[in-house]
Structures are given as C-alpha cells and as structure tokens.
PDB file of C-alpha atoms in Angstrom:
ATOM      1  CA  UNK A   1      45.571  36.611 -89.954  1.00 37.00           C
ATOM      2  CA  UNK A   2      46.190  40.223 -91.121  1.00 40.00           C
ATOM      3  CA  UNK A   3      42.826  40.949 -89.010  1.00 41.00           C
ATOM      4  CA  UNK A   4      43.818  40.160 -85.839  1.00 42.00           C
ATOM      5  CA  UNK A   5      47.114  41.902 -85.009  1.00 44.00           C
ATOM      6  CA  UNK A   6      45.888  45.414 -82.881  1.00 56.00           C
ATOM      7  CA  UNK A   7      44.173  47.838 -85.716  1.00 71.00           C
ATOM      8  CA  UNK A   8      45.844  47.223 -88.748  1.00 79.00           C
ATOM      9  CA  UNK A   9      42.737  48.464 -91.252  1.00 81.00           C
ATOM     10  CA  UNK A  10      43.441  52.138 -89.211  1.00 80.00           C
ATOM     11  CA  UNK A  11      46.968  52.311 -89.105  1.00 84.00           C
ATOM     12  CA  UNK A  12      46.730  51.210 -93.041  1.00 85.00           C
ATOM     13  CA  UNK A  13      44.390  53.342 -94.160  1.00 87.00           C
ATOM     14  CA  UNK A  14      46.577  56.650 -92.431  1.00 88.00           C
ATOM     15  CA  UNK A  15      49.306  55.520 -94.108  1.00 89.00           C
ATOM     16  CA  UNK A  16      48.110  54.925 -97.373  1.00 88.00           C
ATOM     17  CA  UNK A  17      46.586  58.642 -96.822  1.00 88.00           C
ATOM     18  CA  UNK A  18      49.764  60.186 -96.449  1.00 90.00           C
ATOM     19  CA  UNK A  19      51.611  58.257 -99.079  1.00 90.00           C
ATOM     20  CA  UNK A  20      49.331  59.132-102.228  1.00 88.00           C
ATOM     21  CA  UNK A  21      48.531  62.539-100.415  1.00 88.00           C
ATOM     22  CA  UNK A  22      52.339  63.690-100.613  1.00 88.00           C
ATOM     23  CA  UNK A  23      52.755  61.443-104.103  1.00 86.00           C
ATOM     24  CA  UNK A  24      49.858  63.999-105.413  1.00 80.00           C
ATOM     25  CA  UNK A  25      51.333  67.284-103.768  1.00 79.00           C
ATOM     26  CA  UNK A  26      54.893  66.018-105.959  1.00 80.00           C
ATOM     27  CA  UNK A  27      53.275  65.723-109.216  1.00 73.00           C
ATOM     28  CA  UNK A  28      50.960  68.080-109.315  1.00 66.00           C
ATOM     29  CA  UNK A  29      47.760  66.012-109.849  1.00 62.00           C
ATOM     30  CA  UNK A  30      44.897  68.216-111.278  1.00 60.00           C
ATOM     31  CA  UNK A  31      41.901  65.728-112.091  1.00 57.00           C
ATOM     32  CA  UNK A  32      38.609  66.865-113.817  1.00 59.00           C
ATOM     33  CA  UNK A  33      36.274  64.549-114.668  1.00 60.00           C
ATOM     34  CA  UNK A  34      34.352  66.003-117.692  1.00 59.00           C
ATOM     35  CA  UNK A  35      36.570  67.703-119.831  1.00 64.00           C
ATOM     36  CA  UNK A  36      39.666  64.739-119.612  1.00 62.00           C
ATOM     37  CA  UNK A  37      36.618  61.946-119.240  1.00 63.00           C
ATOM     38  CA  UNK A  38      38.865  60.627-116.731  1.00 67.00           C
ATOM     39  CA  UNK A  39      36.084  58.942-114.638  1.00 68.00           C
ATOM     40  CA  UNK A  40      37.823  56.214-112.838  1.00 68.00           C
ATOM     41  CA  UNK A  41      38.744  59.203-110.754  1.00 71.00           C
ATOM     42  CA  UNK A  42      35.313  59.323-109.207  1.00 72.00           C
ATOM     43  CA  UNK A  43      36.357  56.128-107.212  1.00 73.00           C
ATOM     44  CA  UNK A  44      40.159  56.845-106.794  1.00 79.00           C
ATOM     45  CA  UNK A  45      39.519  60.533-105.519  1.00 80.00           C
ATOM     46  CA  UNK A  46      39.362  59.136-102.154  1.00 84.00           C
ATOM     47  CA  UNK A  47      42.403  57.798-102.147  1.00 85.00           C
ATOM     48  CA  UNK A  48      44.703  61.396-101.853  1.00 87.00           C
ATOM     49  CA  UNK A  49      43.693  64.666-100.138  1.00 89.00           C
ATOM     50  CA  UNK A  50      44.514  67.527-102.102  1.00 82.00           C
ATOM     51  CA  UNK A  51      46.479  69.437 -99.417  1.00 86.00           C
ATOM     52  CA  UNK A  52      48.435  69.416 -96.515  1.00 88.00           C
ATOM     53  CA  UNK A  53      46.117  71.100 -94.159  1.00 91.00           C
ATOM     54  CA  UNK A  54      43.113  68.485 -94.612  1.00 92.00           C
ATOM     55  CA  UNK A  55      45.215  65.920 -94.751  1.00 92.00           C
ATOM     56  CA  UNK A  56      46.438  66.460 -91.097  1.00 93.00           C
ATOM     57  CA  UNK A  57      42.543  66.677 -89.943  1.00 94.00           C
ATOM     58  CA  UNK A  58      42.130  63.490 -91.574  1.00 93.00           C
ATOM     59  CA  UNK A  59      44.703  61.358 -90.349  1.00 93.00           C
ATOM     60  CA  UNK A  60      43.463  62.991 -86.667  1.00 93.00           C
ATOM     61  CA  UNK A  61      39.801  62.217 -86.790  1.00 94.00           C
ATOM     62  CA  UNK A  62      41.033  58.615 -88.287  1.00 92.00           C
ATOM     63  CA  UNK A  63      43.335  58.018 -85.183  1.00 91.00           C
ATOM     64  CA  UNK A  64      40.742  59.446 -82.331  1.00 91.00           C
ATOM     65  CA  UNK A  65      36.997  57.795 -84.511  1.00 93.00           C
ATOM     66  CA  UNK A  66      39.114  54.956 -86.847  1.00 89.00           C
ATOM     67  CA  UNK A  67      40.516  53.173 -83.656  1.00 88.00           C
ATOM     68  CA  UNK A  68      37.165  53.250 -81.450  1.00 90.00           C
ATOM     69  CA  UNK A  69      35.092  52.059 -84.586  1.00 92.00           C
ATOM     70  CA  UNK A  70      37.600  49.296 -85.559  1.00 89.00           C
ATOM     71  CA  UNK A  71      37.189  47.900 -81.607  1.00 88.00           C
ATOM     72  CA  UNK A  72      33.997  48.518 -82.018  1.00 89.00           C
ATOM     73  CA  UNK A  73      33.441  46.383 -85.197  1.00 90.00           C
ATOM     74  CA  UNK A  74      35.988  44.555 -85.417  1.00 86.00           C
ATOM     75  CA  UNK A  75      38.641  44.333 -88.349  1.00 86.00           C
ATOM     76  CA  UNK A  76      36.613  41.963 -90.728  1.00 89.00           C
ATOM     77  CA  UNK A  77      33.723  44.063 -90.585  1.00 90.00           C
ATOM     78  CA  UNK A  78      35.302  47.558 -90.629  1.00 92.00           C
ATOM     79  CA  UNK A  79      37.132  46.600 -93.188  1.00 90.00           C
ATOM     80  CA  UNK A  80      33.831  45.609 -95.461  1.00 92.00           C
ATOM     81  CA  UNK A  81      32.292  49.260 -93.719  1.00 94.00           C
ATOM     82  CA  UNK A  82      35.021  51.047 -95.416  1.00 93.00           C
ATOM     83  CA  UNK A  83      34.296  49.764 -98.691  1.00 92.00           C
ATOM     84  CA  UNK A  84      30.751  49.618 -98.528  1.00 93.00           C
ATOM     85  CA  UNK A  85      31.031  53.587 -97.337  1.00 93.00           C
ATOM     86  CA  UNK A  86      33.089  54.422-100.424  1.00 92.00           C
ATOM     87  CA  UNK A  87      31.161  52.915-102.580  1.00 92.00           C
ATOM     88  CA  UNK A  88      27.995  54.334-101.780  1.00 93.00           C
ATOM     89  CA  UNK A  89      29.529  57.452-101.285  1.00 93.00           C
ATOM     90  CA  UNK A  90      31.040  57.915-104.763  1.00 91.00           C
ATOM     91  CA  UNK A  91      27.689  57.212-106.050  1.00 92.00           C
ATOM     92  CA  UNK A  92      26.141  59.848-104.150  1.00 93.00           C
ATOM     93  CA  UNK A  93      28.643  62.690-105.138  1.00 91.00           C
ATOM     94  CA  UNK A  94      28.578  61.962-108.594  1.00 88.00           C
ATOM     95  CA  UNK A  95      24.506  62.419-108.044  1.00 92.00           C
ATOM     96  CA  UNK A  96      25.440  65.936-106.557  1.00 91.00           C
ATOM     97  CA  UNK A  97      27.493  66.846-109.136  1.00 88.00           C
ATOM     98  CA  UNK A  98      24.950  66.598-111.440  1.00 88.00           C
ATOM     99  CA  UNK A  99      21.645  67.471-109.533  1.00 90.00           C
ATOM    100  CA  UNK A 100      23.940  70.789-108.105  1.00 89.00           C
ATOM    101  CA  UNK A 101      25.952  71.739-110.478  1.00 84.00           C
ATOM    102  CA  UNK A 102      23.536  74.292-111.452  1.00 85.00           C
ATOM    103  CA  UNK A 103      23.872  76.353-107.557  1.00 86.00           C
ATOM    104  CA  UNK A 104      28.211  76.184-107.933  1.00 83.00           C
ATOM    105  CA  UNK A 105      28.525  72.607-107.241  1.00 84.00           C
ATOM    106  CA  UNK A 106      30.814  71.428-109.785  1.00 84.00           C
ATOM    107  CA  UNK A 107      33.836  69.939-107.447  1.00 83.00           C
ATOM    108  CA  UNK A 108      34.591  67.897-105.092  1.00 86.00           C
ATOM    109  CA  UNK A 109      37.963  67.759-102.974  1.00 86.00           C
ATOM    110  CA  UNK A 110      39.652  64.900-103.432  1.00 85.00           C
ATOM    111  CA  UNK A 111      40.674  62.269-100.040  1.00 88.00           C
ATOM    112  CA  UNK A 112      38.650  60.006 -98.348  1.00 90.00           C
ATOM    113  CA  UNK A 113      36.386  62.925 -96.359  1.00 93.00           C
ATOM    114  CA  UNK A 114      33.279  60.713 -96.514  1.00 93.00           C
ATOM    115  CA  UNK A 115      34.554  58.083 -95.597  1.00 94.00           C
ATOM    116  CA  UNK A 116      35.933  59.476 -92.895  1.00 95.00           C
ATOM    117  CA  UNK A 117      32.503  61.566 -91.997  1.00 96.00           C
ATOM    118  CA  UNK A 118      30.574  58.165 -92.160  1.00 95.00           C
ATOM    119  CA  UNK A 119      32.789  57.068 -89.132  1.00 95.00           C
ATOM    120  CA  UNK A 120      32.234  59.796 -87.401  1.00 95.00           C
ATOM    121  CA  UNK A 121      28.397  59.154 -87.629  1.00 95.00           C
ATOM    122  CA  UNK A 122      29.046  55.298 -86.278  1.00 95.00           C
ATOM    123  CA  UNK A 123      31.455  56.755 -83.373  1.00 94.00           C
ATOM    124  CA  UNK A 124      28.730  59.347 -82.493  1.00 94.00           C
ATOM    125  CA  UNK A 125      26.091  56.192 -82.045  1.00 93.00           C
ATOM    126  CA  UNK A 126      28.307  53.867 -80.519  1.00 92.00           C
ATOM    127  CA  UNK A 127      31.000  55.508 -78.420  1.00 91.00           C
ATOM    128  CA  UNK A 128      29.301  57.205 -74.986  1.00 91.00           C
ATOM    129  CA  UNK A 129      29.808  60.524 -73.516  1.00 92.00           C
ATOM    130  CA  UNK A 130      32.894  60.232 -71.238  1.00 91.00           C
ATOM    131  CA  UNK A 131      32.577  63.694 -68.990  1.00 91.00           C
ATOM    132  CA  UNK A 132      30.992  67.128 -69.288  1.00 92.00           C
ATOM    133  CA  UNK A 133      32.327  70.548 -68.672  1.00 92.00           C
ATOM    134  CA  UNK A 134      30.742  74.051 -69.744  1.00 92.00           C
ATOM    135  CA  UNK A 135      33.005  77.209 -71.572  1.00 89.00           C
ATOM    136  CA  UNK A 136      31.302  80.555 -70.596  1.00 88.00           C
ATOM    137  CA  UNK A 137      28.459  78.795 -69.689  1.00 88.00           C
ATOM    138  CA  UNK A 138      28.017  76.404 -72.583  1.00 91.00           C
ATOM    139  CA  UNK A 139      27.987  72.995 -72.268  1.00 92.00           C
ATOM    140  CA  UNK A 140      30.040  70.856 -73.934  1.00 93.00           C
ATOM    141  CA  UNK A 141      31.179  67.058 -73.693  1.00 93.00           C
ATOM    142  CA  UNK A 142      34.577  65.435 -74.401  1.00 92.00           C
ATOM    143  CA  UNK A 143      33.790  64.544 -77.840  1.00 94.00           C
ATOM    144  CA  UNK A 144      33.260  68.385 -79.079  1.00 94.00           C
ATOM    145  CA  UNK A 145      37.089  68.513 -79.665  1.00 93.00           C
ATOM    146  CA  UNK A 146      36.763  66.354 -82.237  1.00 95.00           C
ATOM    147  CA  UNK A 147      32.818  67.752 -83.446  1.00 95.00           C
ATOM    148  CA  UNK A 148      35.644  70.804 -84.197  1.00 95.00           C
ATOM    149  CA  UNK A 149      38.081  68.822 -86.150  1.00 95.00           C
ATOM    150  CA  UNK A 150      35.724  67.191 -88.353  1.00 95.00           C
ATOM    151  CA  UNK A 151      33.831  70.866 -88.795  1.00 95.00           C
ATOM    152  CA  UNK A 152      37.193  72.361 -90.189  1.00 95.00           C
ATOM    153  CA  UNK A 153      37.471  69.983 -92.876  1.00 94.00           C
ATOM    154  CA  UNK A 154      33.918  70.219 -93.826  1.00 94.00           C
ATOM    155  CA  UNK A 155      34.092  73.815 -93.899  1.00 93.00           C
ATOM    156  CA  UNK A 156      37.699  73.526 -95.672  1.00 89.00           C
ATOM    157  CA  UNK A 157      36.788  73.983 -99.374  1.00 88.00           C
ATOM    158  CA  UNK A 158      33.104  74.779 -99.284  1.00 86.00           C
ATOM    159  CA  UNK A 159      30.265  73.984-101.196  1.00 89.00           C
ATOM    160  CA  UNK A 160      32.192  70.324-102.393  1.00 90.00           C
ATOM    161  CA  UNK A 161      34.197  69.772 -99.131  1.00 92.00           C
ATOM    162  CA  UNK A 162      30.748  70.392 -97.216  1.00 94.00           C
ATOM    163  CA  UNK A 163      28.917  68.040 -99.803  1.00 94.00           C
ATOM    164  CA  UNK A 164      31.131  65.263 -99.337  1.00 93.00           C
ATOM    165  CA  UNK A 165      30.904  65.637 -95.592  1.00 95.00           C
ATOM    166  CA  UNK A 166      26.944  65.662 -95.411  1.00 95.00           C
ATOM    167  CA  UNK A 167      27.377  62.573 -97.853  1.00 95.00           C
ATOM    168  CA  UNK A 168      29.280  60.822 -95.351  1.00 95.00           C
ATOM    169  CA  UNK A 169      26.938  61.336 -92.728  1.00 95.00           C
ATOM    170  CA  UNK A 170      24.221  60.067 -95.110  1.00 95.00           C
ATOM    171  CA  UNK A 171      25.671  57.090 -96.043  1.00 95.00           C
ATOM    172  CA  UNK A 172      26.900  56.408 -92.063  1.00 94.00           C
ATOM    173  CA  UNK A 173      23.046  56.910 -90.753  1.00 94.00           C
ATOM    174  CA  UNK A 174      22.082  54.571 -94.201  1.00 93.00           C
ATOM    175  CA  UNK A 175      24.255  52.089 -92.676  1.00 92.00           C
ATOM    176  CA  UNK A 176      23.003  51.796 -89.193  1.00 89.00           C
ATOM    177  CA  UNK A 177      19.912  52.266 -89.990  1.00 87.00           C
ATOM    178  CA  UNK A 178      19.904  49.309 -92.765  1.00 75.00           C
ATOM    179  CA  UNK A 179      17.699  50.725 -94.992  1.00 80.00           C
ATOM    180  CA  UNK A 180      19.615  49.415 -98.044  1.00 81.00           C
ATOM    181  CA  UNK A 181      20.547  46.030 -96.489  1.00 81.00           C
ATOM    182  CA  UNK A 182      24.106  46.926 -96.745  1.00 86.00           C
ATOM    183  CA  UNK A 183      25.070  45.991 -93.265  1.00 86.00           C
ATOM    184  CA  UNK A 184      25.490  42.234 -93.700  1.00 87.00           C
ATOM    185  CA  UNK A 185      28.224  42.298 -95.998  1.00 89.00           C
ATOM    186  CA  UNK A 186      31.521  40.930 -95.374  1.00 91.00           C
ATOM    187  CA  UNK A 187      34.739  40.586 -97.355  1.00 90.00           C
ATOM    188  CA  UNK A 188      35.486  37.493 -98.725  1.00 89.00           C
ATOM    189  CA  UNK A 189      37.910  35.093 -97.228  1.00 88.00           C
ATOM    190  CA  UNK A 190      40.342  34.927-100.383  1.00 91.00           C
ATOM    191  CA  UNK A 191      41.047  39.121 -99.769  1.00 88.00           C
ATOM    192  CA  UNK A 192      41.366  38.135 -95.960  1.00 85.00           C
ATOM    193  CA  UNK A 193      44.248  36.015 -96.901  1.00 87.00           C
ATOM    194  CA  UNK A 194      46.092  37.704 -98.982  1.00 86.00           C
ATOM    195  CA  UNK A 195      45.852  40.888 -97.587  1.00 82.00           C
ATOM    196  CA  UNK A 196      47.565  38.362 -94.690  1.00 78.00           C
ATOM    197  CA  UNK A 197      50.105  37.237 -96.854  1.00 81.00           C
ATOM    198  CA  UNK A 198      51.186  40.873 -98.110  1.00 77.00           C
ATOM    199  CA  UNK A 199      49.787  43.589 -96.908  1.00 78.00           C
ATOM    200  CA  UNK A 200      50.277  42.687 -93.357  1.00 70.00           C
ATOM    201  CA  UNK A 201      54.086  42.566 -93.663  1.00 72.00           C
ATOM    202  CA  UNK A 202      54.092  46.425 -94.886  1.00 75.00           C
ATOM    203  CA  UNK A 203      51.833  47.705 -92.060  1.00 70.00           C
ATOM    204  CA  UNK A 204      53.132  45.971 -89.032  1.00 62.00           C
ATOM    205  CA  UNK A 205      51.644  44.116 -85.975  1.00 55.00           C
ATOM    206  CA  UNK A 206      50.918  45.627 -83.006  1.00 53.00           C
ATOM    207  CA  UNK A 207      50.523  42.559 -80.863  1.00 55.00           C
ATOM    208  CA  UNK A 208      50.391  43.379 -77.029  1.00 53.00           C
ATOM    209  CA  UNK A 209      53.314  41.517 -75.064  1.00 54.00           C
ATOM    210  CA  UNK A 210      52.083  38.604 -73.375  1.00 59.00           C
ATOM    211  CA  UNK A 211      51.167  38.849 -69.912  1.00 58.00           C
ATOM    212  CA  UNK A 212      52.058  36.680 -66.422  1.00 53.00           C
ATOM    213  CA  UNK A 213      49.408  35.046 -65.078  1.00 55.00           C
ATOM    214  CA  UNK A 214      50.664  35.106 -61.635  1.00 53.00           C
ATOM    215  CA  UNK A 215      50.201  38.521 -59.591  1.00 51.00           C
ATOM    216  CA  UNK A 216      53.607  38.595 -58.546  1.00 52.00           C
ATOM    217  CA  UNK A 217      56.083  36.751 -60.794  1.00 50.00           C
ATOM    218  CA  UNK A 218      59.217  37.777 -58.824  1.00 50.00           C
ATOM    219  CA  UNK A 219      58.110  34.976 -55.929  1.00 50.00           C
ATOM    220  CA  UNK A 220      58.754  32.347 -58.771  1.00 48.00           C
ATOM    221  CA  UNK A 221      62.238  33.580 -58.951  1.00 49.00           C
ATOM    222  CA  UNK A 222      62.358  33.087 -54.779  1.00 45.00           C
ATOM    223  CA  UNK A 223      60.587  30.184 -54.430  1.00 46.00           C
ATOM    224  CA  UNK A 224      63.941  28.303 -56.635  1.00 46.00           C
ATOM    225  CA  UNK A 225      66.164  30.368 -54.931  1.00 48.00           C
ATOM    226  CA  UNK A 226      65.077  28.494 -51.961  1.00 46.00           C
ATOM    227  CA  UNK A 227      64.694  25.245 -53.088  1.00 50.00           C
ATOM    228  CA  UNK A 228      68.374  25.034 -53.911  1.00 48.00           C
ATOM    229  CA  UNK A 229      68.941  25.540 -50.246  1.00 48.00           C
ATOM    230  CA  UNK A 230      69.325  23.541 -47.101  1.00 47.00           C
ATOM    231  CA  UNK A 231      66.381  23.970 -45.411  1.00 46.00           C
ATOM    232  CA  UNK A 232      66.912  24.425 -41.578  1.00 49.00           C
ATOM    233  CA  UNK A 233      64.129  23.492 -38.856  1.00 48.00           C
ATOM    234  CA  UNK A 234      63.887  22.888 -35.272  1.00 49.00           C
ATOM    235  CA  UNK A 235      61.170  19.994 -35.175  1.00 48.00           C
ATOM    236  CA  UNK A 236      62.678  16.464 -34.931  1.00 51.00           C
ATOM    237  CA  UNK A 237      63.561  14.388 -37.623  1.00 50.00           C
ATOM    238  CA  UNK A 238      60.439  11.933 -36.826  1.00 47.00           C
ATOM    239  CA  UNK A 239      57.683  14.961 -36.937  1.00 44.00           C
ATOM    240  CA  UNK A 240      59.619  15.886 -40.207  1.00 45.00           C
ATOM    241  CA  UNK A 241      59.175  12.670 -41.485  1.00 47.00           C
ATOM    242  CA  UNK A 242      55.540  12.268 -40.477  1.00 46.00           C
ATOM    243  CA  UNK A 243      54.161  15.342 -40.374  1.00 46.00           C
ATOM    244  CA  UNK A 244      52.073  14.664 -37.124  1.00 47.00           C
ATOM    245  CA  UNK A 245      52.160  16.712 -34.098  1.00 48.00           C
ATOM    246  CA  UNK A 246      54.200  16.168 -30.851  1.00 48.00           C
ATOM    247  CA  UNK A 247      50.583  15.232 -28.842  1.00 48.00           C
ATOM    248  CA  UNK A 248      50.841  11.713 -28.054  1.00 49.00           C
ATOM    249  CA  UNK A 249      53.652  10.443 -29.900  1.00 50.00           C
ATOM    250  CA  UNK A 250      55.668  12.627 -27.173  1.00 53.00           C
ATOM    251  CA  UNK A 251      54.058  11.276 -24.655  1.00 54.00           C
ATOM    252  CA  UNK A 252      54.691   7.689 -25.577  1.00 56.00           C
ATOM    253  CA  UNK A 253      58.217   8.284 -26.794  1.00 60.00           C
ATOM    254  CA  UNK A 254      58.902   8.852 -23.189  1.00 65.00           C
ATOM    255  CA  UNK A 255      57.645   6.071 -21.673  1.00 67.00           C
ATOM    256  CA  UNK A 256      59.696   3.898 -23.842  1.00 68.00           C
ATOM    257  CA  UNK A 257      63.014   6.117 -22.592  1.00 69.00           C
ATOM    258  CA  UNK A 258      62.000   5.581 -19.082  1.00 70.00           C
ATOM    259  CA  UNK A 259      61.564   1.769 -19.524  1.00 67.00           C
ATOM    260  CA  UNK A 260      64.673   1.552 -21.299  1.00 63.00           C
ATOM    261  CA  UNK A 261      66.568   3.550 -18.900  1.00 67.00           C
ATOM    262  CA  UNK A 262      65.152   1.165 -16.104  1.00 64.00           C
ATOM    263  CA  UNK A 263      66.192  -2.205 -18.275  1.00 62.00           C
ATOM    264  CA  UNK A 264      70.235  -0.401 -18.567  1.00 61.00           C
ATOM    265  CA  UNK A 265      70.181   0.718 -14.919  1.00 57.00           C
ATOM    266  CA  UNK A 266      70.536   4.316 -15.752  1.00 56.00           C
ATOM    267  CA  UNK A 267      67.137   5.462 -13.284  1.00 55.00           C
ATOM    268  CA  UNK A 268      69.818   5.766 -10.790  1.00 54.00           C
ATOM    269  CA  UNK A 269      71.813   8.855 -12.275  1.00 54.00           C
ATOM    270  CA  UNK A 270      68.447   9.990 -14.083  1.00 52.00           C
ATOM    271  CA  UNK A 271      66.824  10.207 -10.771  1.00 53.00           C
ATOM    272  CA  UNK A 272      69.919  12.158  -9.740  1.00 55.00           C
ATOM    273  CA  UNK A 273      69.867  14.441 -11.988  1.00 60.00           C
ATOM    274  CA  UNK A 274      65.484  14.853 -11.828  1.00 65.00           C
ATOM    275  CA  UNK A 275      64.256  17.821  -9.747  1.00 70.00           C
ATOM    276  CA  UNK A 276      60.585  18.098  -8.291  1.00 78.00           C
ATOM    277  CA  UNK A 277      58.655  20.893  -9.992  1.00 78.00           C
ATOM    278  CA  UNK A 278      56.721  23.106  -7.940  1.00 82.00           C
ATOM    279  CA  UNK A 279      52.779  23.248  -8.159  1.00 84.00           C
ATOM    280  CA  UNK A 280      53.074  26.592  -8.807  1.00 82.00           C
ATOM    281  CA  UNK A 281      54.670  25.662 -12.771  1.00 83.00           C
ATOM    282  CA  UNK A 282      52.852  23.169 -13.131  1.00 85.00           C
ATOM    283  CA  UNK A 283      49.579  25.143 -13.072  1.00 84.00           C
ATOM    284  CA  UNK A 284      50.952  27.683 -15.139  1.00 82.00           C
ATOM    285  CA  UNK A 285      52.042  25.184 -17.595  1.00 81.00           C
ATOM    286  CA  UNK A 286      48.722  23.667 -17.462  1.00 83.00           C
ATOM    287  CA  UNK A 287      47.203  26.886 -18.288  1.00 80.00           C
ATOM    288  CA  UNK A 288      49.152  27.792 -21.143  1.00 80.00           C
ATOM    289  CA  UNK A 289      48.831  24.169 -22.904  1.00 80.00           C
ATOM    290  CA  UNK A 290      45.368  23.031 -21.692  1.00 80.00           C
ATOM    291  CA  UNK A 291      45.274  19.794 -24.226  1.00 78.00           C
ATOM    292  CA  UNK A 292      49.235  18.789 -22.688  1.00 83.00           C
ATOM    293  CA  UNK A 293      48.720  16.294 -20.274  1.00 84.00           C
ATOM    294  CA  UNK A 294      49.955  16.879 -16.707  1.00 84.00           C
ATOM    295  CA  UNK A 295      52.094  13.690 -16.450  1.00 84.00           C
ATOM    296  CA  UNK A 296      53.840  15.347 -20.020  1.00 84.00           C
ATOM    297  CA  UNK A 297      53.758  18.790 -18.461  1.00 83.00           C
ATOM    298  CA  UNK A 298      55.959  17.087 -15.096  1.00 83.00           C
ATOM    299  CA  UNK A 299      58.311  15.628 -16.903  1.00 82.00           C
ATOM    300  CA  UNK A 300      59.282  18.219 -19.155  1.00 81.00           C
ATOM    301  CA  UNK A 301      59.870  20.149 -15.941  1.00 80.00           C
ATOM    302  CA  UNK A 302      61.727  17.604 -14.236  1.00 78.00           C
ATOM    303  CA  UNK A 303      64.120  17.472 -17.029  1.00 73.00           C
ATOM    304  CA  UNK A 304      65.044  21.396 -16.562  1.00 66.00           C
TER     305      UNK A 304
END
C-alpha cells in the first residue's frame, strides 16, 4: 500500500513543492485571475510558491508539523485532510478577494500556505508542550521556534500572504471542530491503489529495517559455535545418561563392587590397599555433606 511505507503523503507533498516551485521560478509564471479569466488557477495556486524564500519556510514547517500530523492521523486520513483543507481553503480566498478587494486585497501568493497553516492549527491541538525555558524573562516553549517560522511566511507578502494564513487557521479550527461535517471523509480506495501502483515508486519507502527479537542476537551465533563442539564433562557416563544425581545410585553402585570383588577374591589386595579414616574427617565430611550418608562418606575416605 502506498499508505503504509513511513510518511510518504509528507515527503510527497515537499517534493512536489519544490518541483513546480523551481518549474515556476524558470518560466516566469505570472497568473491573474480576472483580466486572463484564468480561474482554474484558484485551485492550482497551491501547488507552487512564488519564491525561493517562502518556499524554504514551507518545506520547514511541512517537515517539523507535516510529519507529527501524518503520525498523528495517519496516511489515509491526512491524505483526505489535505484535500479537504485545500478545498475549503480556495473557496474561502476567492470570498476574500471579493469581500476585500475594496481595503488592497486583490492577491494572493501563490503555494500551498493554507494548507500548510491548517496543519499548524491540528499540530498546535494535538502535539503537547515538550519543555519550557524563558528569554529575558519571557516564557517560551519548544514549539515557539516554529510559532516564528510560520509568522515569517504569514508576514512575507502582506495583506494576501496574511489572508491566506488566517484562512488556514480557519479552515484547521473548522475541521476539528466539525462544524461542517467535513471530518469523516476519506479517500476512496480506487486513488489508494493507484497512487500504490505509481506514485509510490517516485517517492520512495522509508520502511524501518526489521528488528531481532532476541536481546542479544550475538549468543545465537555462540550457542552453534558450541554445538559443533565436543562437549567435555567430568560426571560419569551413567549420570550423563540419566540425568539423576550421585545420592543413592552411588551408594548402591558400591555395594555391587564390593560383592563382586568378594565373588573374584580381590577383598584381599582391596583390603590391602584400604586405610582407616580418622573420626576427625569423617565429621568434617559429615558436616560439609549433611544428606551423604556416613557409610558413603567412609568409603570414599578409605579409598584415598
């Protein structure tokens, strides 16, 4: 899907900015609505800025408010945000052109300023305060740096570049608020698709690199290393085999030695070889292995 792969609707819509933006600046655009009756430019006007310098606050306030609104939203409906914001938006200049025109009012810069101002609106709402600091006493918050991006380009060609700005504002607090009902639109799943199919291809993905689930996958690499190897122990091969402890199956292995050493005649050099521990080991190896029987604990140090 072309709305899943990081923030594509962003990193499209800066892009697209700076294309027609610099594919104006070559050809010298110079619209005007009334005395060409080109009028289709009252919805293509936000597709170019008219200059570099508002151009580069643009594509800023789009990468610090377009990314946080797009998580925010997600793609699907940020997408049907952005159309819903130009739409109304265009509507609402061309009803200050005419209602102004009168107090100097008669132009509006061209790029996608509204749309861009009604993001800032939903960012404001949506996206909390992260830390405060004061400048000669004033208080500010983190998000004033940008309060004095998006000020510049409202302030860049004044009365129309402030126009469109309070316009975008107007239409962003229309949309949360829902007094026109606009909110539960979405785009359809046919312009979903396609803009899969072949828009996606000209943006690019952004997928984050899958992750390990393990906490340390480096012991995977060990653990083979290992298993490739001989594995070297000092338990017997019975307990090996078995897994049980050397309690009573000691104990019993013994007595089967001793009987078979009486049946082959061998007690004779055994006993030869057997020296009587003192009491004194014997209570200390009683005390360190309390469960060991005593009769275990004697032979072990007979065998010395």
């Amino acid at each position: 899907m072309f709305f899943e792969h990081g923030f594509p609707l962003q990193r499209g819509m800066m892009m697209a900015c700076a294309l027609t933006s610099i594919a104006a600046g070559v050809f010298d655009l110079v619209p005007h609505l009334s005395r060409h009756h080109q009028y289709w430019r009252l919805l293509t006007h936000h597709l170019a800025f008219s200059n570099s310098s508002d151009l580069l606050l643009a594509e800023l306030l789009l990468y610090v408010v377009g990314v946080n609104i797009e998580r925010q939203f997600g793609s699907v409906k940020f997408a049907s945000f952005t159309i819903v914001s130009g739409l109304v938006s265009t509507l609402l200049e061309f009803m200050a052109l005419i209602l102004l025109h009168r107090i100097g009012v008669n132009h509006i810069p061209g790029g996608p300023s509204a749309i861009v101002f009604s993001m800032l609106y939903q960012w404001y709402r949506l996206i909390p305060v992260v830390y405060h600091f004061k400048i000669f006493g004033m208080p500010l918050s983190n998000k004033a740096f940008t309060y004095a991006l998006a000020l510049q380009l409202a302030l860049g060609h004044v009365p129309g570049s402030l126009v469109s700005s309070c316009v975008g504002l107007f239409v962003g607090y229309i949309y949360r608020s829902e007094l026109i009902n606009i909110k539960t639109w979405r785009v359809s799943p046919i312009a979903i698709n396609l803009s899969s199919r072949f828009l996606l291809p000209l943006v690019g993905s952004t997928r984050p690199p899958r992750r390990f689930n393990r906490a340390r996958p480096e012991q995977l690499h060990l653990a083979t290393e290992l298993g490739d190897e001989e594995v070297i122990t000092t338990a017997p091969p019975s307990v090996q085999r078995s897994g049980r402890p050397t309690g009573e199956g000691t104990e019993g292995s013994s007595m089967v030695r001793e009987w078979v050493n009486e049946l082959t005649g061998r007690t004779g050099e055994a006993a030869a070889r057997i020296r009587t521990p003192s009491e004194v080991e014997i209570t200390q190896l009683t005390s360190m292995f309390p469960d060991t029987s005593r009769d275990v604990i004697v032979t072990t140090l007979q065998r010395r």
